[in-house]
Amino acid sequence: MPAVSGEISARTKLQYGPTSEVGDQPFTPGQLTRMDEALTLSSRECGLAFSVYVGELRTPTRAHAEALFEKLTDDAVLLA
């Protein structure tokens, strides 16, 4: 896997939700690149897949985060 995989920018529907507009993004392209590099290098170092959820968690927040986490693979870490 390259240091910057480009996966973050390729998954806009998963990352930002299906209703976000292009100009309404929480991160700049440069920030996305740096986050992708950090996540990729972290995954290489520890062997875990990191997933980042950016957005409001529904109440109860723990239950929402756990529901998101359950959709991930067994070797995943969720940052929410």
PDB file of N, CA and C in Angstrom:
ATOM      1  N   MET A   1       0.854  -1.175   0.000  1.00  0.00           N
ATOM      2  CA  MET A   1       0.000   0.000   0.000  1.00  0.00           C
ATOM      3  C   MET A   1       0.901   1.240   0.000  1.00  0.00           C
ATOM      4  N   PRO A   2       0.668   2.201  -0.892  1.00  0.00           N
ATOM      5  CA  PRO A   2       1.505   3.399  -0.913  1.00  0.00           C
ATOM      6  C   PRO A   2       1.286   4.252   0.328  1.00  0.00           C
ATOM      7  N   ALA A   3       2.226   5.148   0.602  1.00  0.00           N
ATOM      8  CA  ALA A   3       2.126   6.006   1.788  1.00  0.00           C
ATOM      9  C   ALA A   3       0.853   6.830   1.771  1.00  0.00           C
ATOM     10  N   VAL A   4       0.448   7.279   0.602  1.00  0.00           N
ATOM     11  CA  VAL A   4      -0.814   7.998   0.461  1.00  0.00           C
ATOM     12  C   VAL A   4      -1.643   7.208  -0.527  1.00  0.00           C
ATOM     13  N   SER A   5      -2.644   6.496  -0.037  1.00  0.00           N
ATOM     14  CA  SER A   5      -3.381   5.568  -0.885  1.00  0.00           C
ATOM     15  C   SER A   5      -4.454   6.233  -1.723  1.00  0.00           C
ATOM     16  N   GLY A   6      -4.943   7.401  -1.328  1.00  0.00           N
ATOM     17  CA  GLY A   6      -6.023   8.047  -2.063  1.00  0.00           C
ATOM     18  C   GLY A   6      -7.391   7.506  -1.723  1.00  0.00           C
ATOM     19  N   GLU A   7      -7.460   6.540  -0.807  1.00  0.00           N
ATOM     20  CA  GLU A   7      -8.740   5.939  -0.473  1.00  0.00           C
ATOM     21  C   GLU A   7      -9.698   6.925   0.171  1.00  0.00           C
ATOM     22  N   ILE A   8      -9.200   7.861   0.936  1.00  0.00           N
ATOM     23  CA  ILE A   8     -10.087   8.813   1.606  1.00  0.00           C
ATOM     24  C   ILE A   8     -10.868   9.621   0.586  1.00  0.00           C
ATOM     25  N   SER A   9     -10.180  10.193  -0.388  1.00  0.00           N
ATOM     26  CA  SER A   9     -10.870  11.026  -1.360  1.00  0.00           C
ATOM     27  C   SER A   9     -11.761  10.202  -2.273  1.00  0.00           C
ATOM     28  N   ALA A  10     -11.500   8.914  -2.418  1.00  0.00           N
ATOM     29  CA  ALA A  10     -12.305   8.073  -3.290  1.00  0.00           C
ATOM     30  C   ALA A  10     -13.590   7.605  -2.619  1.00  0.00           C
ATOM     31  N   ARG A  11     -13.717   7.780  -1.310  1.00  0.00           N
ATOM     32  CA  ARG A  11     -14.887   7.276  -0.592  1.00  0.00           C
ATOM     33  C   ARG A  11     -15.732   8.410  -0.035  1.00  0.00           C
ATOM     34  N   THR A  12     -16.030   9.390  -0.843  1.00  0.00           N
ATOM     35  CA  THR A  12     -16.733  10.552  -0.317  1.00  0.00           C
ATOM     36  C   THR A  12     -18.113  10.208   0.223  1.00  0.00           C
ATOM     37  N   LYS A  13     -18.846   9.279  -0.390  1.00  0.00           N
ATOM     38  CA  LYS A  13     -20.172   8.941   0.126  1.00  0.00           C
ATOM     39  C   LYS A  13     -20.079   8.306   1.503  1.00  0.00           C
ATOM     40  N   LEU A  14     -19.097   7.439   1.718  1.00  0.00           N
ATOM     41  CA  LEU A  14     -18.932   6.836   3.034  1.00  0.00           C
ATOM     42  C   LEU A  14     -18.396   7.844   4.033  1.00  0.00           C
ATOM     43  N   GLN A  15     -17.535   8.705   3.542  1.00  0.00           N
ATOM     44  CA  GLN A  15     -16.872   9.635   4.446  1.00  0.00           C
ATOM     45  C   GLN A  15     -17.766  10.789   4.853  1.00  0.00           C
ATOM     46  N   TYR A  16     -18.512  11.328   3.923  1.00  0.00           N
ATOM     47  CA  TYR A  16     -19.275  12.540   4.199  1.00  0.00           C
ATOM     48  C   TYR A  16     -20.775  12.317   4.250  1.00  0.00           C
ATOM     49  N   GLY A  17     -21.242  11.132   3.926  1.00  0.00           N
ATOM     50  CA  GLY A  17     -22.665  10.872   3.891  1.00  0.00           C
ATOM     51  C   GLY A  17     -23.231  11.185   2.521  1.00  0.00           C
ATOM     52  N   PRO A  18     -24.369  10.609   2.195  1.00  0.00           N
ATOM     53  CA  PRO A  18     -24.919  10.728   0.842  1.00  0.00           C
ATOM     54  C   PRO A  18     -25.486  12.096   0.499  1.00  0.00           C
ATOM     55  N   THR A  19     -25.694  12.992   1.465  1.00  0.00           N
ATOM     56  CA  THR A  19     -26.352  14.262   1.160  1.00  0.00           C
ATOM     57  C   THR A  19     -25.426  15.460   1.158  1.00  0.00           C
ATOM     58  N   SER A  20     -24.152  15.274   1.398  1.00  0.00           N
ATOM     59  CA  SER A  20     -23.228  16.409   1.443  1.00  0.00           C
ATOM     60  C   SER A  20     -22.975  16.973   0.056  1.00  0.00           C
ATOM     61  N   GLU A  21     -22.829  18.268  -0.009  1.00  0.00           N
ATOM     62  CA  GLU A  21     -22.479  18.937  -1.253  1.00  0.00           C
ATOM     63  C   GLU A  21     -20.967  19.034  -1.348  1.00  0.00           C
ATOM     64  N   VAL A  22     -20.466  19.183  -2.564  1.00  0.00           N
ATOM     65  CA  VAL A  22     -19.022  19.225  -2.776  1.00  0.00           C
ATOM     66  C   VAL A  22     -18.373  20.357  -1.988  1.00  0.00           C
ATOM     67  N   GLY A  23     -18.971  21.540  -1.940  1.00  0.00           N
ATOM     68  CA  GLY A  23     -18.381  22.667  -1.238  1.00  0.00           C
ATOM     69  C   GLY A  23     -18.551  22.616   0.262  1.00  0.00           C
ATOM     70  N   ASP A  24     -19.240  21.626   0.757  1.00  0.00           N
ATOM     71  CA  ASP A  24     -19.563  21.528   2.180  1.00  0.00           C
ATOM     72  C   ASP A  24     -18.753  20.410   2.839  1.00  0.00           C
ATOM     73  N   GLN A  25     -17.445  20.384   2.587  1.00  0.00           N
ATOM     74  CA  GLN A  25     -16.595  19.318   3.097  1.00  0.00           C
ATOM     75  C   GLN A  25     -15.889  19.772   4.370  1.00  0.00           C
ATOM     76  N   PRO A  26     -15.743  18.876   5.342  1.00  0.00           N
ATOM     77  CA  PRO A  26     -15.098  19.262   6.602  1.00  0.00           C
ATOM     78  C   PRO A  26     -13.580  19.399   6.507  1.00  0.00           C
ATOM     79  N   PHE A  27     -12.966  18.846   5.454  1.00  0.00           N
ATOM     80  CA  PHE A  27     -11.512  18.877   5.334  1.00  0.00           C
ATOM     81  C   PHE A  27     -11.094  19.345   3.949  1.00  0.00           C
ATOM     82  N   THR A  28      -9.955  20.006   3.890  1.00  0.00           N
ATOM     83  CA  THR A  28      -9.384  20.409   2.609  1.00  0.00           C
ATOM     84  C   THR A  28      -8.706  19.187   1.980  1.00  0.00           C
ATOM     85  N   PRO A  29      -8.436  19.240   0.675  1.00  0.00           N
ATOM     86  CA  PRO A  29      -7.709  18.121   0.056  1.00  0.00           C
ATOM     87  C   PRO A  29      -6.360  17.855   0.726  1.00  0.00           C
ATOM     88  N   GLY A  30      -5.662  18.898   1.136  1.00  0.00           N
ATOM     89  CA  GLY A  30      -4.385  18.712   1.824  1.00  0.00           C
ATOM     90  C   GLY A  30      -4.546  18.007   3.159  1.00  0.00           C
ATOM     91  N   GLN A  31      -5.589  18.374   3.900  1.00  0.00           N
ATOM     92  CA  GLN A  31      -5.851  17.716   5.181  1.00  0.00           C
ATOM     93  C   GLN A  31      -6.199  16.243   4.967  1.00  0.00           C
ATOM     94  N   LEU A  32      -6.988  15.963   3.931  1.00  0.00           N
ATOM     95  CA  LEU A  32      -7.332  14.573   3.626  1.00  0.00           C
ATOM     96  C   LEU A  32      -6.084  13.760   3.294  1.00  0.00           C
ATOM     97  N   THR A  33      -5.188  14.362   2.544  1.00  0.00           N
ATOM     98  CA  THR A  33      -3.946  13.678   2.187  1.00  0.00           C
ATOM     99  C   THR A  33      -3.125  13.363   3.426  1.00  0.00           C
ATOM    100  N   ARG A  34      -3.002  14.323   4.329  1.00  0.00           N
ATOM    101  CA  ARG A  34      -2.224  14.100   5.559  1.00  0.00           C
ATOM    102  C   ARG A  34      -2.889  13.058   6.461  1.00  0.00           C
ATOM    103  N   MET A  35      -4.214  13.106   6.555  1.00  0.00           N
ATOM    104  CA  MET A  35      -4.914  12.103   7.363  1.00  0.00           C
ATOM    105  C   MET A  35      -4.742  10.714   6.760  1.00  0.00           C
ATOM    106  N   ASP A  36      -4.856  10.625   5.437  1.00  0.00           N
ATOM    107  CA  ASP A  36      -4.707   9.334   4.774  1.00  0.00           C
ATOM    108  C   ASP A  36      -3.312   8.766   5.011  1.00  0.00           C
ATOM    109  N   GLU A  37      -2.311   9.619   4.925  1.00  0.00           N
ATOM    110  CA  GLU A  37      -0.939   9.163   5.162  1.00  0.00           C
ATOM    111  C   GLU A  37      -0.766   8.687   6.605  1.00  0.00           C
ATOM    112  N   ALA A  38      -1.293   9.442   7.561  1.00  0.00           N
ATOM    113  CA  ALA A  38      -1.182   9.054   8.973  1.00  0.00           C
ATOM    114  C   ALA A  38      -1.893   7.730   9.238  1.00  0.00           C
ATOM    115  N   LEU A  39      -3.079   7.569   8.674  1.00  0.00           N
ATOM    116  CA  LEU A  39      -3.828   6.328   8.876  1.00  0.00           C
ATOM    117  C   LEU A  39      -3.130   5.148   8.214  1.00  0.00           C
ATOM    118  N   THR A  40      -2.600   5.370   7.013  1.00  0.00           N
ATOM    119  CA  THR A  40      -1.898   4.304   6.301  1.00  0.00           C
ATOM    120  C   THR A  40      -0.651   3.869   7.058  1.00  0.00           C
ATOM    121  N   LEU A  41       0.146   4.831   7.501  1.00  0.00           N
ATOM    122  CA  LEU A  41       1.365   4.494   8.241  1.00  0.00           C
ATOM    123  C   LEU A  41       1.042   3.818   9.570  1.00  0.00           C
ATOM    124  N   SER A  42      -0.012   4.271  10.244  1.00  0.00           N
ATOM    125  CA  SER A  42      -0.425   3.648  11.508  1.00  0.00           C
ATOM    126  C   SER A  42      -0.869   2.212  11.278  1.00  0.00           C
ATOM    127  N   SER A  43      -1.618   1.988  10.212  1.00  0.00           N
ATOM    128  CA  SER A  43      -2.070   0.632   9.893  1.00  0.00           C
ATOM    129  C   SER A  43      -0.893  -0.287   9.610  1.00  0.00           C
ATOM    130  N   ARG A  44       0.074   0.218   8.875  1.00  0.00           N
ATOM    131  CA  ARG A  44       1.274  -0.580   8.583  1.00  0.00           C
ATOM    132  C   ARG A  44       2.022  -0.938   9.866  1.00  0.00           C
ATOM    133  N   GLU A  45       2.130   0.015  10.764  1.00  0.00           N
ATOM    134  CA  GLU A  45       2.911  -0.174  11.991  1.00  0.00           C
ATOM    135  C   GLU A  45       2.282  -1.206  12.922  1.00  0.00           C
ATOM    136  N   CYS A  46       0.967  -1.147  13.087  1.00  0.00           N
ATOM    137  CA  CYS A  46       0.334  -2.018  14.087  1.00  0.00           C
ATOM    138  C   CYS A  46      -0.508  -3.145  13.490  1.00  0.00           C
ATOM    139  N   GLY A  47      -0.750  -3.112  12.180  1.00  0.00           N
ATOM    140  CA  GLY A  47      -1.513  -4.181  11.554  1.00  0.00           C
ATOM    141  C   GLY A  47      -3.016  -4.060  11.709  1.00  0.00           C
ATOM    142  N   LEU A  48      -3.494  -2.932  12.201  1.00  0.00           N
ATOM    143  CA  LEU A  48      -4.929  -2.711  12.347  1.00  0.00           C
ATOM    144  C   LEU A  48      -5.411  -1.737  11.279  1.00  0.00           C
ATOM    145  N   ALA A  49      -6.677  -1.867  10.902  1.00  0.00           N
ATOM    146  CA  ALA A  49      -7.281  -0.953   9.935  1.00  0.00           C
ATOM    147  C   ALA A  49      -8.005   0.144  10.704  1.00  0.00           C
ATOM    148  N   PHE A  50      -7.671   1.391  10.428  1.00  0.00           N
ATOM    149  CA  PHE A  50      -8.293   2.514  11.119  1.00  0.00           C
ATOM    150  C   PHE A  50      -9.407   3.102  10.262  1.00  0.00           C
ATOM    151  N   SER A  51     -10.555   3.324  10.879  1.00  0.00           N
ATOM    152  CA  SER A  51     -11.674   3.992  10.228  1.00  0.00           C
ATOM    153  C   SER A  51     -12.023   5.226  11.043  1.00  0.00           C
ATOM    154  N   VAL A  52     -12.274   6.324  10.340  1.00  0.00           N
ATOM    155  CA  VAL A  52     -12.588   7.585  11.002  1.00  0.00           C
ATOM    156  C   VAL A  52     -14.008   7.984  10.642  1.00  0.00           C
ATOM    157  N   TYR A  53     -14.817   8.244  11.663  1.00  0.00           N
ATOM    158  CA  TYR A  53     -16.176   8.738  11.459  1.00  0.00           C
ATOM    159  C   TYR A  53     -16.194  10.202  11.867  1.00  0.00           C
ATOM    160  N   VAL A  54     -16.532  11.057  10.913  1.00  0.00           N
ATOM    161  CA  VAL A  54     -16.626  12.491  11.183  1.00  0.00           C
ATOM    162  C   VAL A  54     -18.086  12.875  11.019  1.00  0.00           C
ATOM    163  N   GLY A  55     -18.687  13.291  12.092  1.00  0.00           N
ATOM    164  CA  GLY A  55     -20.087  13.677  12.033  1.00  0.00           C
ATOM    165  C   GLY A  55     -20.718  13.531  13.400  1.00  0.00           C
ATOM    166  N   GLU A  56     -21.944  13.929  13.457  1.00  0.00           N
ATOM    167  CA  GLU A  56     -22.669  13.859  14.721  1.00  0.00           C
ATOM    168  C   GLU A  56     -23.120  12.430  14.983  1.00  0.00           C
ATOM    169  N   LEU A  57     -22.890  11.960  16.186  1.00  0.00           N
ATOM    170  CA  LEU A  57     -23.372  10.646  16.585  1.00  0.00           C
ATOM    171  C   LEU A  57     -24.763  10.806  17.184  1.00  0.00           C
ATOM    172  N   ARG A  58     -25.662   9.924  16.769  1.00  0.00           N
ATOM    173  CA  ARG A  58     -27.018   9.950  17.327  1.00  0.00           C
ATOM    174  C   ARG A  58     -26.988   9.523  18.794  1.00  0.00           C
ATOM    175  N   THR A  59     -27.969   9.962  19.530  1.00  0.00           N
ATOM    176  CA  THR A  59     -28.132   9.578  20.929  1.00  0.00           C
ATOM    177  C   THR A  59     -28.847   8.229  20.977  1.00  0.00           C
ATOM    178  N   PRO A  60     -28.415   7.325  21.776  1.00  0.00           N
ATOM    179  CA  PRO A  60     -27.237   7.350  22.629  1.00  0.00           C
ATOM    180  C   PRO A  60     -25.965   7.181  21.791  1.00  0.00           C
ATOM    181  N   THR A  61     -25.006   8.035  22.037  1.00  0.00           N
ATOM    182  CA  THR A  61     -23.814   8.094  21.199  1.00  0.00           C
ATOM    183  C   THR A  61     -22.996   6.799  21.232  1.00  0.00           C
ATOM    184  N   ARG A  62     -22.908   6.179  22.385  1.00  0.00           N
ATOM    185  CA  ARG A  62     -22.137   4.924  22.457  1.00  0.00           C
ATOM    186  C   ARG A  62     -22.768   3.851  21.581  1.00  0.00           C
ATOM    187  N   ALA A  63     -24.080   3.735  21.627  1.00  0.00           N
ATOM    188  CA  ALA A  63     -24.775   2.733  20.813  1.00  0.00           C
ATOM    189  C   ALA A  63     -24.569   3.005  19.326  1.00  0.00           C
ATOM    190  N   HIS A  64     -24.601   4.271  18.936  1.00  0.00           N
ATOM    191  CA  HIS A  64     -24.372   4.624  17.537  1.00  0.00           C
ATOM    192  C   HIS A  64     -22.950   4.256  17.124  1.00  0.00           C
ATOM    193  N   ALA A  65     -21.974   4.589  17.956  1.00  0.00           N
ATOM    194  CA  ALA A  65     -20.580   4.257  17.649  1.00  0.00           C
ATOM    195  C   ALA A  65     -20.384   2.741  17.581  1.00  0.00           C
ATOM    196  N   GLU A  66     -21.013   2.010  18.478  1.00  0.00           N
ATOM    197  CA  GLU A  66     -20.896   0.554  18.457  1.00  0.00           C
ATOM    198  C   GLU A  66     -21.539  -0.036  17.206  1.00  0.00           C
ATOM    199  N   ALA A  67     -22.654   0.545  16.756  1.00  0.00           N
ATOM    200  CA  ALA A  67     -23.294   0.084  15.520  1.00  0.00           C
ATOM    201  C   ALA A  67     -22.380   0.316  14.317  1.00  0.00           C
ATOM    202  N   LEU A  68     -21.698   1.453  14.298  1.00  0.00           N
ATOM    203  CA  LEU A  68     -20.732   1.721  13.231  1.00  0.00           C
ATOM    204  C   LEU A  68     -19.571   0.732  13.303  1.00  0.00           C
ATOM    205  N   PHE A  69     -19.075   0.491  14.495  1.00  0.00           N
ATOM    206  CA  PHE A  69     -17.939  -0.404  14.705  1.00  0.00           C
ATOM    207  C   PHE A  69     -18.255  -1.829  14.259  1.00  0.00           C
ATOM    208  N   GLU A  70     -19.487  -2.280  14.492  1.00  0.00           N
ATOM    209  CA  GLU A  70     -19.889  -3.640  14.124  1.00  0.00           C
ATOM    210  C   GLU A  70     -19.820  -3.878  12.622  1.00  0.00           C
ATOM    211  N   LYS A  71     -19.866  -2.825  11.829  1.00  0.00           N
ATOM    212  CA  LYS A  71     -19.810  -2.959  10.369  1.00  0.00           C
ATOM    213  C   LYS A  71     -18.380  -3.124   9.858  1.00  0.00           C
ATOM    214  N   LEU A  72     -17.406  -2.940  10.729  1.00  0.00           N
ATOM    215  CA  LEU A  72     -16.004  -3.019  10.338  1.00  0.00           C
ATOM    216  C   LEU A  72     -15.479  -4.447  10.469  1.00  0.00           C
ATOM    217  N   THR A  73     -14.301  -4.668   9.905  1.00  0.00           N
ATOM    218  CA  THR A  73     -13.669  -5.979  10.003  1.00  0.00           C
ATOM    219  C   THR A  73     -13.118  -6.202  11.410  1.00  0.00           C
ATOM    220  N   ASP A  74     -12.746  -7.444  11.693  1.00  0.00           N
ATOM    221  CA  ASP A  74     -12.254  -7.799  13.029  1.00  0.00           C
ATOM    222  C   ASP A  74     -10.949  -7.108  13.402  1.00  0.00           C
ATOM    223  N   ASP A  75     -10.190  -6.668  12.403  1.00  0.00           N
ATOM    224  CA  ASP A  75      -8.904  -6.025  12.688  1.00  0.00           C
ATOM    225  C   ASP A  75      -8.993  -4.503  12.609  1.00  0.00           C
ATOM    226  N   ALA A  76     -10.179  -3.958  12.872  1.00  0.00           N
ATOM    227  CA  ALA A  76     -10.406  -2.522  12.693  1.00  0.00           C
ATOM    228  C   ALA A  76     -10.494  -1.768  14.010  1.00  0.00           C
ATOM    229  N   VAL A  77     -10.153  -0.486  13.917  1.00  0.00           N
ATOM    230  CA  VAL A  77     -10.279   0.462  15.018  1.00  0.00           C
ATOM    231  C   VAL A  77     -11.135   1.605  14.508  1.00  0.00           C
ATOM    232  N   LEU A  78     -12.123   2.021  15.280  1.00  0.00           N
ATOM    233  CA  LEU A  78     -12.984   3.137  14.886  1.00  0.00           C
ATOM    234  C   LEU A  78     -12.637   4.367  15.707  1.00  0.00           C
ATOM    235  N   LEU A  79     -12.372   5.460  15.023  1.00  0.00           N
ATOM    236  CA  LEU A  79     -12.186   6.758  15.670  1.00  0.00           C
ATOM    237  C   LEU A  79     -13.434   7.567  15.369  1.00  0.00           C
ATOM    238  N   ALA A  80     -14.197   7.876  16.406  1.00  0.00           N
ATOM    239  CA  ALA A  80     -15.450   8.613  16.191  1.00  0.00           C
ATOM    240  C   ALA A  80     -15.544   9.759  17.173  1.00  0.00           C
TER     241      ALA A  80
END
